[in-house]
Short mmCIF file of C-alpha atoms and ligand atoms in Angstrom, two decimals:
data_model
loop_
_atom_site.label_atom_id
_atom_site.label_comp_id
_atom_site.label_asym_id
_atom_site.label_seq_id
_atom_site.Cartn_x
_atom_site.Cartn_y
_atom_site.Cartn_z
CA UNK W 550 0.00 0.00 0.00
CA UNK W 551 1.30 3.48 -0.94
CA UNK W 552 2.26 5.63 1.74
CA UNK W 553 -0.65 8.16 1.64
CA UNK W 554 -3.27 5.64 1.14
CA UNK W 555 -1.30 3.86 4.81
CA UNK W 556 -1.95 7.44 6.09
CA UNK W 557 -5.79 7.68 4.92
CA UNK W 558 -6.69 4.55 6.76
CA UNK W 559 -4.86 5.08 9.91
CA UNK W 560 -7.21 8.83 9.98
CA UNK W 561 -10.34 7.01 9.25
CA UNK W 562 -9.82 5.03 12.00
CA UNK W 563 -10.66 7.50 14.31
CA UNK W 564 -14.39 7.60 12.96
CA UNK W 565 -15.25 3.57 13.67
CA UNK W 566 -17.74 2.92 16.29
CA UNK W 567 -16.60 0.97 19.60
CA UNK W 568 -17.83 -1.94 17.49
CA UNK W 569 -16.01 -1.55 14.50
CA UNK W 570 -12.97 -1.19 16.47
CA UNK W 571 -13.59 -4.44 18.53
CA UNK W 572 -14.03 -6.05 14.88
CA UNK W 573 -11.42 -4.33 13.10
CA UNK W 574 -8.89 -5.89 16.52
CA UNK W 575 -9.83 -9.11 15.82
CA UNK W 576 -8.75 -8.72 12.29
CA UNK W 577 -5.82 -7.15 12.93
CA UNK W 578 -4.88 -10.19 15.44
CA UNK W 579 -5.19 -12.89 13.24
CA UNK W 580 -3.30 -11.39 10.23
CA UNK W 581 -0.95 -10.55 12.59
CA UNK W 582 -0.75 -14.58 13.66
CA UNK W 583 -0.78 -15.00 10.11
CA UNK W 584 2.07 -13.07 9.27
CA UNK W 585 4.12 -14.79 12.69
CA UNK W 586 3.58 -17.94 11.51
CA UNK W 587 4.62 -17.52 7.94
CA UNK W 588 7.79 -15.47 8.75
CA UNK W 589 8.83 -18.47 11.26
CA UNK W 590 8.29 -20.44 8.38
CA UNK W 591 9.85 -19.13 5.35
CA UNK W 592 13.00 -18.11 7.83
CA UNK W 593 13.18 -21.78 9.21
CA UNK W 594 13.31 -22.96 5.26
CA UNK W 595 15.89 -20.18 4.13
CA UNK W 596 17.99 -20.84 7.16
CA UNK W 597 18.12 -24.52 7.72
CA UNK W 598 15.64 -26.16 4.71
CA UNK W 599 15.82 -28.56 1.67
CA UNK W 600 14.07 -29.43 -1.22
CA UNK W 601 11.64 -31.80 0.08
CA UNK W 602 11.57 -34.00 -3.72
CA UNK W 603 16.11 -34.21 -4.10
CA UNK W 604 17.12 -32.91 -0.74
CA UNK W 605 18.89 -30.37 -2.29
CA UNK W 606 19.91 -27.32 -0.91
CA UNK W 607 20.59 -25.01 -3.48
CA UNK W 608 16.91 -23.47 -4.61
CA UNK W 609 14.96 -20.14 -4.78
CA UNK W 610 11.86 -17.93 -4.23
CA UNK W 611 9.09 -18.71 -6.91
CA UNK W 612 6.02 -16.65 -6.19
CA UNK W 613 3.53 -17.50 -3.79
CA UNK W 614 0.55 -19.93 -3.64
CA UNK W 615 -2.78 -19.31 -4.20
CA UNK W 616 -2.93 -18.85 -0.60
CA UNK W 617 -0.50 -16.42 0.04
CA UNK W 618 2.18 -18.83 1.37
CA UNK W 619 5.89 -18.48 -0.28
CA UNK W 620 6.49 -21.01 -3.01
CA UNK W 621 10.17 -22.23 -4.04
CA UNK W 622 11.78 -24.03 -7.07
CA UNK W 623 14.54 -26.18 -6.77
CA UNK W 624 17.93 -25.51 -8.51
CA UNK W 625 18.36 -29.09 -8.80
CA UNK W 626 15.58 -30.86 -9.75
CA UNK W 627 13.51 -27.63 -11.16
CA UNK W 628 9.87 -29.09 -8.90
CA UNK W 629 8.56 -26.37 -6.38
CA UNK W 630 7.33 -26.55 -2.75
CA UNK W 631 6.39 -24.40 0.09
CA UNK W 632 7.82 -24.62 3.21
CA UNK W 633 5.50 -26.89 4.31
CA UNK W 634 5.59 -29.33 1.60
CA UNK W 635 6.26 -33.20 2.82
CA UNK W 636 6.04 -31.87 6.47
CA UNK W 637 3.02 -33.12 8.88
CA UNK W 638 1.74 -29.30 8.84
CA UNK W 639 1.07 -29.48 5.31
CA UNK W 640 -2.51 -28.93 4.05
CA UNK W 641 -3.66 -27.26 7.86
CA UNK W 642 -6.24 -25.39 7.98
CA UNK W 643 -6.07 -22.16 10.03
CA UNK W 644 -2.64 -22.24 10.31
CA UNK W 645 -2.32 -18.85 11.52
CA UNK W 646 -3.54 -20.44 15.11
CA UNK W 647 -0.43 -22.72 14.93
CA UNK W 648 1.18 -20.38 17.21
CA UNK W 649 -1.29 -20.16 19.99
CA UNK W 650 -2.34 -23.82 19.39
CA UNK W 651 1.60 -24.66 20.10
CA UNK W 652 1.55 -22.19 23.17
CA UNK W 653 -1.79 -24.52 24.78
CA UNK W 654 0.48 -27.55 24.01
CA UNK W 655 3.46 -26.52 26.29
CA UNK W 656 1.13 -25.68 29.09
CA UNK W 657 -0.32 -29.11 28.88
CA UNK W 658 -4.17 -27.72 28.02
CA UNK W 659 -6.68 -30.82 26.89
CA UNK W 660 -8.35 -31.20 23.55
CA UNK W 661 -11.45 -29.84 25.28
CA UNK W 662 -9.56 -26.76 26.50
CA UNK W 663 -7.73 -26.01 23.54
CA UNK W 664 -10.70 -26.50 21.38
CA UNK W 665 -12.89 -23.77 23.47
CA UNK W 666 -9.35 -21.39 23.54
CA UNK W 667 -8.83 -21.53 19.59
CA UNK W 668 -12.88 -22.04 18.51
CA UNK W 669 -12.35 -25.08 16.75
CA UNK W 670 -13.93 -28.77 16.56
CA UNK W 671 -11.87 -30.67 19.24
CA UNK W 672 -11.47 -33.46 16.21
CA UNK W 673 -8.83 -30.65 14.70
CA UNK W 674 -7.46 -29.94 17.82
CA UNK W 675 -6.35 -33.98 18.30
CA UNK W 676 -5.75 -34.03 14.92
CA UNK W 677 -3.07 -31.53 15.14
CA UNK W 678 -1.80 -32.44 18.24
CA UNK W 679 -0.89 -35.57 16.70
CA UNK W 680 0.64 -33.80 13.78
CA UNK W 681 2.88 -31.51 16.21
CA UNK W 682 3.89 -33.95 18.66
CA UNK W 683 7.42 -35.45 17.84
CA UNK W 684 7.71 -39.15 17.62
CA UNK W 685 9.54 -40.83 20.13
CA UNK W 686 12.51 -41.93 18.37
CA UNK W 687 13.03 -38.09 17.74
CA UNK W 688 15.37 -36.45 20.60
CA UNK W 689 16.26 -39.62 22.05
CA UNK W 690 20.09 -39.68 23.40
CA UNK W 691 22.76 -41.12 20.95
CA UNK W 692 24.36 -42.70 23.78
CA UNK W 693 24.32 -42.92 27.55
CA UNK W 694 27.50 -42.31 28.83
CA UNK W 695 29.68 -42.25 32.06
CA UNK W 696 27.10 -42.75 34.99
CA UNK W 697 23.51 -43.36 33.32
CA UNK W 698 20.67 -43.66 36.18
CA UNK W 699 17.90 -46.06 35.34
CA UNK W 700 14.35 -47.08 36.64
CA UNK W 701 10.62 -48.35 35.30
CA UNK W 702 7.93 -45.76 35.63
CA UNK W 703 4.57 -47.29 35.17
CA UNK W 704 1.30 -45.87 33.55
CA UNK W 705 -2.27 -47.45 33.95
CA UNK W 706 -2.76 -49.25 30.54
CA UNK W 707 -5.65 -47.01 28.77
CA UNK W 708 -7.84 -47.53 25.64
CA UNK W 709 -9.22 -44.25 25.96
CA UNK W 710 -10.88 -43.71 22.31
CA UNK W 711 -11.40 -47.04 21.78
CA UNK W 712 -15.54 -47.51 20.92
CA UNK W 713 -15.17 -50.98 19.62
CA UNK W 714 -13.45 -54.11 20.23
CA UNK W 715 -12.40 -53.68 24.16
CA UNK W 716 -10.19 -56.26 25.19
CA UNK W 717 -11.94 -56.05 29.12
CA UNK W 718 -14.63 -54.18 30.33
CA UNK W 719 -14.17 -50.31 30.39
CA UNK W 720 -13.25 -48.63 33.83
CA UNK W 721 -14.72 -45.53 34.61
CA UNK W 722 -12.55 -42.44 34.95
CA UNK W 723 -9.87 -41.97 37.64
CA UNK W 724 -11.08 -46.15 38.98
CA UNK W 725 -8.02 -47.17 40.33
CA UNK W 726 -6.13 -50.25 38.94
CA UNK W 727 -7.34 -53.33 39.73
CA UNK W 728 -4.07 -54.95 41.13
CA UNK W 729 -1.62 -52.80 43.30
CA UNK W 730 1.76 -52.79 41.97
CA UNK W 731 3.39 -54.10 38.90
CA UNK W 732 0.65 -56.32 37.17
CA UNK W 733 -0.78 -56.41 33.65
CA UNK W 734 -2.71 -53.31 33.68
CA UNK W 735 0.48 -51.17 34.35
CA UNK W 736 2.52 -50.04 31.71
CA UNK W 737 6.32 -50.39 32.03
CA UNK W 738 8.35 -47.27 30.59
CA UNK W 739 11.94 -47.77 30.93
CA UNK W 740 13.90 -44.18 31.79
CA UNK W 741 17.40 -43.90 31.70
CA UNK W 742 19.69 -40.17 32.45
CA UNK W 743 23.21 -39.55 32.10
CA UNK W 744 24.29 -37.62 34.93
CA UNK W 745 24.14 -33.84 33.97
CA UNK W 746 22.65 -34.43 31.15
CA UNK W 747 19.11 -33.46 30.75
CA UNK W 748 18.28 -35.73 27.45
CA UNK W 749 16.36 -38.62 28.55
CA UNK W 750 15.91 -41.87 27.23
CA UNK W 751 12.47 -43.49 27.24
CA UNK W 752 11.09 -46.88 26.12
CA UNK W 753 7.49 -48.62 26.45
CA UNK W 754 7.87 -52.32 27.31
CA UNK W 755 6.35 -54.93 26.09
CA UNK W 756 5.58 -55.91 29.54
CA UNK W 757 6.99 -56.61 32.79
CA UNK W 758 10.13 -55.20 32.96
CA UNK W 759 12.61 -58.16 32.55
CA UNK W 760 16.79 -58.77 32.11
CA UNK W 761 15.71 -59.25 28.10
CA UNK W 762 13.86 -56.09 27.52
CA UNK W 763 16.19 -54.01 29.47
CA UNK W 764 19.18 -55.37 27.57
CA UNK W 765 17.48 -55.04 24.06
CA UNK W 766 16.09 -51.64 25.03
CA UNK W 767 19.41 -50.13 26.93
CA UNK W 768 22.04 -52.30 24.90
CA UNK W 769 22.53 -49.64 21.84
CA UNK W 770 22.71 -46.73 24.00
CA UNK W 771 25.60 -47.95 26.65
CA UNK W 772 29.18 -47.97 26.06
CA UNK W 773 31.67 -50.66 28.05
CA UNK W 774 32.88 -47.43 30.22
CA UNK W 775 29.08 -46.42 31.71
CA UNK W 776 28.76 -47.39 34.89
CA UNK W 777 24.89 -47.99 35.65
CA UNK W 778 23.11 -47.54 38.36
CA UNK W 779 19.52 -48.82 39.54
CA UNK W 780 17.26 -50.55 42.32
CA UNK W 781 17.98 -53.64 43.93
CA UNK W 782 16.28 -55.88 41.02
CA UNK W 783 17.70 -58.23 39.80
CA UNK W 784 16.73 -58.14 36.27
CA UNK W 785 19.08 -54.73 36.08
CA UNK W 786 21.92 -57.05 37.44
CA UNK W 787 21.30 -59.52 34.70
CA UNK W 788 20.97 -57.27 31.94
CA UNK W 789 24.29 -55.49 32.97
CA UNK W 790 25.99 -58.94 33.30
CA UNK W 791 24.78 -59.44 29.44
CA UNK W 792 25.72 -56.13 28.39
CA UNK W 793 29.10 -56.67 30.15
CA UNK W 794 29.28 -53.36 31.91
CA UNK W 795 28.87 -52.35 35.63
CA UNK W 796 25.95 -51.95 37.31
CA UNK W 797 25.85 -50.03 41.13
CA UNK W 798 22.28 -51.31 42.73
CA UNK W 799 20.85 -49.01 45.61
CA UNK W 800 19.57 -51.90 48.49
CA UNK W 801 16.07 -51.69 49.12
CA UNK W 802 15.32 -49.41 52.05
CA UNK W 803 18.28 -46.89 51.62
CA UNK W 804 18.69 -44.27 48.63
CA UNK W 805 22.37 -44.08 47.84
CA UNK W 806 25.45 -46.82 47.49
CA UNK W 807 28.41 -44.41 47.99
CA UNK W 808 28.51 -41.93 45.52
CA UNK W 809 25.96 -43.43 43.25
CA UNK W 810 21.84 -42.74 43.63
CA UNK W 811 19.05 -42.67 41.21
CA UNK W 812 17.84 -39.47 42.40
CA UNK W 813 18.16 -37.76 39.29
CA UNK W 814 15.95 -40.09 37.33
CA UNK W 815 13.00 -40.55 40.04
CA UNK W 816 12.94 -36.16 39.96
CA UNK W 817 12.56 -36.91 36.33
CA UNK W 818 9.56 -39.37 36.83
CA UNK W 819 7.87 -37.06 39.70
CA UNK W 820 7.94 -34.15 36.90
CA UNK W 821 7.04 -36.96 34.37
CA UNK W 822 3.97 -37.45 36.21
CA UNK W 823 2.69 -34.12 37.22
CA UNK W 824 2.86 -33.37 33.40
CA UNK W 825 0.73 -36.07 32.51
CA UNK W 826 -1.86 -35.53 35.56
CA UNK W 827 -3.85 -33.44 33.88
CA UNK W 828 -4.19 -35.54 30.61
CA UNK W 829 -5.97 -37.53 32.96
CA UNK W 830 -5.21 -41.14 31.56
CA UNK W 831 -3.56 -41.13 27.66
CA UNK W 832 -4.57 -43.92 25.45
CA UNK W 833 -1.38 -46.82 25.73
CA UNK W 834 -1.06 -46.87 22.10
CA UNK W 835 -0.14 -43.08 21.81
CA UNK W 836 2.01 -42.83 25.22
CA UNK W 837 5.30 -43.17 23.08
CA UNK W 838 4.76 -40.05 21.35
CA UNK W 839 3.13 -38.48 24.33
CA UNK W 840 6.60 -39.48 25.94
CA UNK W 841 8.12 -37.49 23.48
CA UNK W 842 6.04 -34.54 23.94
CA UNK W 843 7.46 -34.23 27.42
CA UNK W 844 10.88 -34.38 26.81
CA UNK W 845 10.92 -32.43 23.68
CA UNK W 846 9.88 -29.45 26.77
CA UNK W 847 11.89 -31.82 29.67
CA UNK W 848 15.37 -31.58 28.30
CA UNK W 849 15.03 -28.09 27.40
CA UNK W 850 14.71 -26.80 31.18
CA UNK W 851 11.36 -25.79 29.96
CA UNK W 852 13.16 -23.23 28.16
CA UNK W 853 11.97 -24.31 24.27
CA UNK W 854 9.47 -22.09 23.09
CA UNK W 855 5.89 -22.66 20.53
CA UNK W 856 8.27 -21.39 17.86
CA UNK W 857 10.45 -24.33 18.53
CA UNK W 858 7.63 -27.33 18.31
CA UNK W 859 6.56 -25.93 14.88
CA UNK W 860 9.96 -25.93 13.58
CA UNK W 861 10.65 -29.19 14.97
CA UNK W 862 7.28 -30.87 13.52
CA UNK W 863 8.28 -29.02 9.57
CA UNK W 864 11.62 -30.56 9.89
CA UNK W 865 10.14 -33.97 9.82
CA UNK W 866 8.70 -36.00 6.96
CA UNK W 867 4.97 -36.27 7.13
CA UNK W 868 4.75 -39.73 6.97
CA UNK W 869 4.94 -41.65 11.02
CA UNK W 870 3.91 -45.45 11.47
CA UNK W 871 1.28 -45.64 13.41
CA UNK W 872 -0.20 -42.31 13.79
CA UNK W 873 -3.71 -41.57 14.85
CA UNK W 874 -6.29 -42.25 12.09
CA UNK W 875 -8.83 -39.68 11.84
CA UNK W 876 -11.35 -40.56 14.47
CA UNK W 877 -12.23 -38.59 16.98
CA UNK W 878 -9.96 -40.68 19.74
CA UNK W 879 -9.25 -38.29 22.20
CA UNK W 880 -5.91 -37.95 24.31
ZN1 ZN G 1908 14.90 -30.79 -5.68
#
């Protein structure tokens, strides 16, 4: 817009009615989300991106699409994309509520919540969450080096969603678990922390926890020079003894051996938990990636901002195994 016409609007403001202005805010507010999420975008791609059809790096601006996003054409293989293109935001609608949709995400709202926040069908809202939400092998430590903590945390197995097909009869919400303790209904999650490191690794069992699944799950990440340290079971002790490295166990009733505790991985279960609290129960076939919602914030500090899930989720391909098929299956 030309510079007098810029000045011709800003003086007609003066002459809207309370109402107009309340409208004209809203307006205003949104294009203003719009333009946020587009800049994040189109800097993200021109900073760190690729051609999503060669993986090229070498391409450049090529108009816009129909909708106003910025289109590019790559040197190499001459076929244009956006900077959505192949990533799991592609084809959103209402994208410029990625932003505050993002912001509801890192303070743990529900669907519900988030739904009545952004005005839109709580099917959208899971939909997107499940779009957003990093998969678990994302952000997962390379390696687990000098003195890695480990211990199970357990979550009540769930088939929230689930309408047909119930493999037992459906408890009602917050019924506790039928058996105390580790049994069938509990879902083992193995943790494991470096010390000082904040990356944590995290891995749904197939069921108890025993020396096999710890050794198949922990195996890749442990070097012969990590000295691990757990609880006085003796599947741990096993699974070291196969992995060939050594294992410190805490005896039951005290909470250190020496220099060596678990402390730093049970303070990353109690904040594990108090995250999830208010999800009230998450279906067991999505608690991997909800894992990796939680540590995508966890090993941060809490310091990673909205702006960081979005770039995160359109620097992955679109395509996960096993994502959420469009129902509405909630949490
Ligand atoms: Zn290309």
């Amino acid at each position: 817009m030309r510079r007098r016409d810029f000045q011709r609007l800003v003086e007609s403001l003066e002459s809207l009615s309370p109402h107009q202005l309340r409208q004209l805010d809203e307006t205003v507010s949104k294009l203003a989300q719009q333009t946020a999420v587009r800049e994040l975008v189109t800097a993200h791609v021109e900073r760190e991106g690729q051609c999503p059809h060669c993986q090229g790096n070498a391409f450049q601006r090529w108009g816009t699409t129909a909708s106003g996003e910025q289109r590019y054409r790559c040197k190499k293989c001459f076929k244009s994309f956006t900077g959505l293109t192949g990533s799991p935001l592609n084809g959103l609608w209402h994208k410029s509520l990625l932003l505050e949709y993002a912001q509801c995400m890192k303070v743990g709202l529900s669907v519900r919540e988030t739904a009545e926040q952004l005005g839109l069908h709580r099917n959208v809202v899971f939909r997107w969450r499940h779009r957003l939400m990093p998969p678990n092998s994302a952000h997962q430590p390379e390696a687990l080096e000098g003195v890695a903590e480990v211990d199970e945390a357990f979550f009540r197995e769930s088939f929230k969603g689930l309408k047909k097909g119930m493999p037992r009869t459906a408890h009602k919400r917050a019924m506790p678990a039928g058996k105390r303790g580790i049994s069938k209904e509990q879902i083992p999650v193995l943790t494991a922390v470096s010390r000082g490191s904040r990356t944590s690794f995290m891995s749904v069992l197939p069921g108890v926890p025993s020396a096999s699944s710890i050794t198949s799950s922990l195996g890749p990440l442990l070097s012969k020079d990590t000295v691990l340290v757990s609880d006085s079971a003796s599947s741990y002790k096993t699974a070291a003894k196969n992995l060939g490295i050594v294992i410190r166990q805490i005896p039951r009733g005290t909470h250190k051996l020496g220099p060596y505790h678990i402390q730093n991985v049970n303070a990353l279960h109690s904040r594990m938990k108090s995250w999830f609290k208010p999800f009230k129960g998450v279906a067991t076939k999505y608690l991997p990636v909800y894992l990796a919602w939680f540590r995508f914030y966890d090993e941060s500090g809490w310091s990673r901002v909205p702006e960081d899930l979005i770039k995160d989720a359109i620097s992955r391909p679109r395509v996960r195994p096993n994502g959420p098929s469009e129902t509405s299956t909630l949490e």
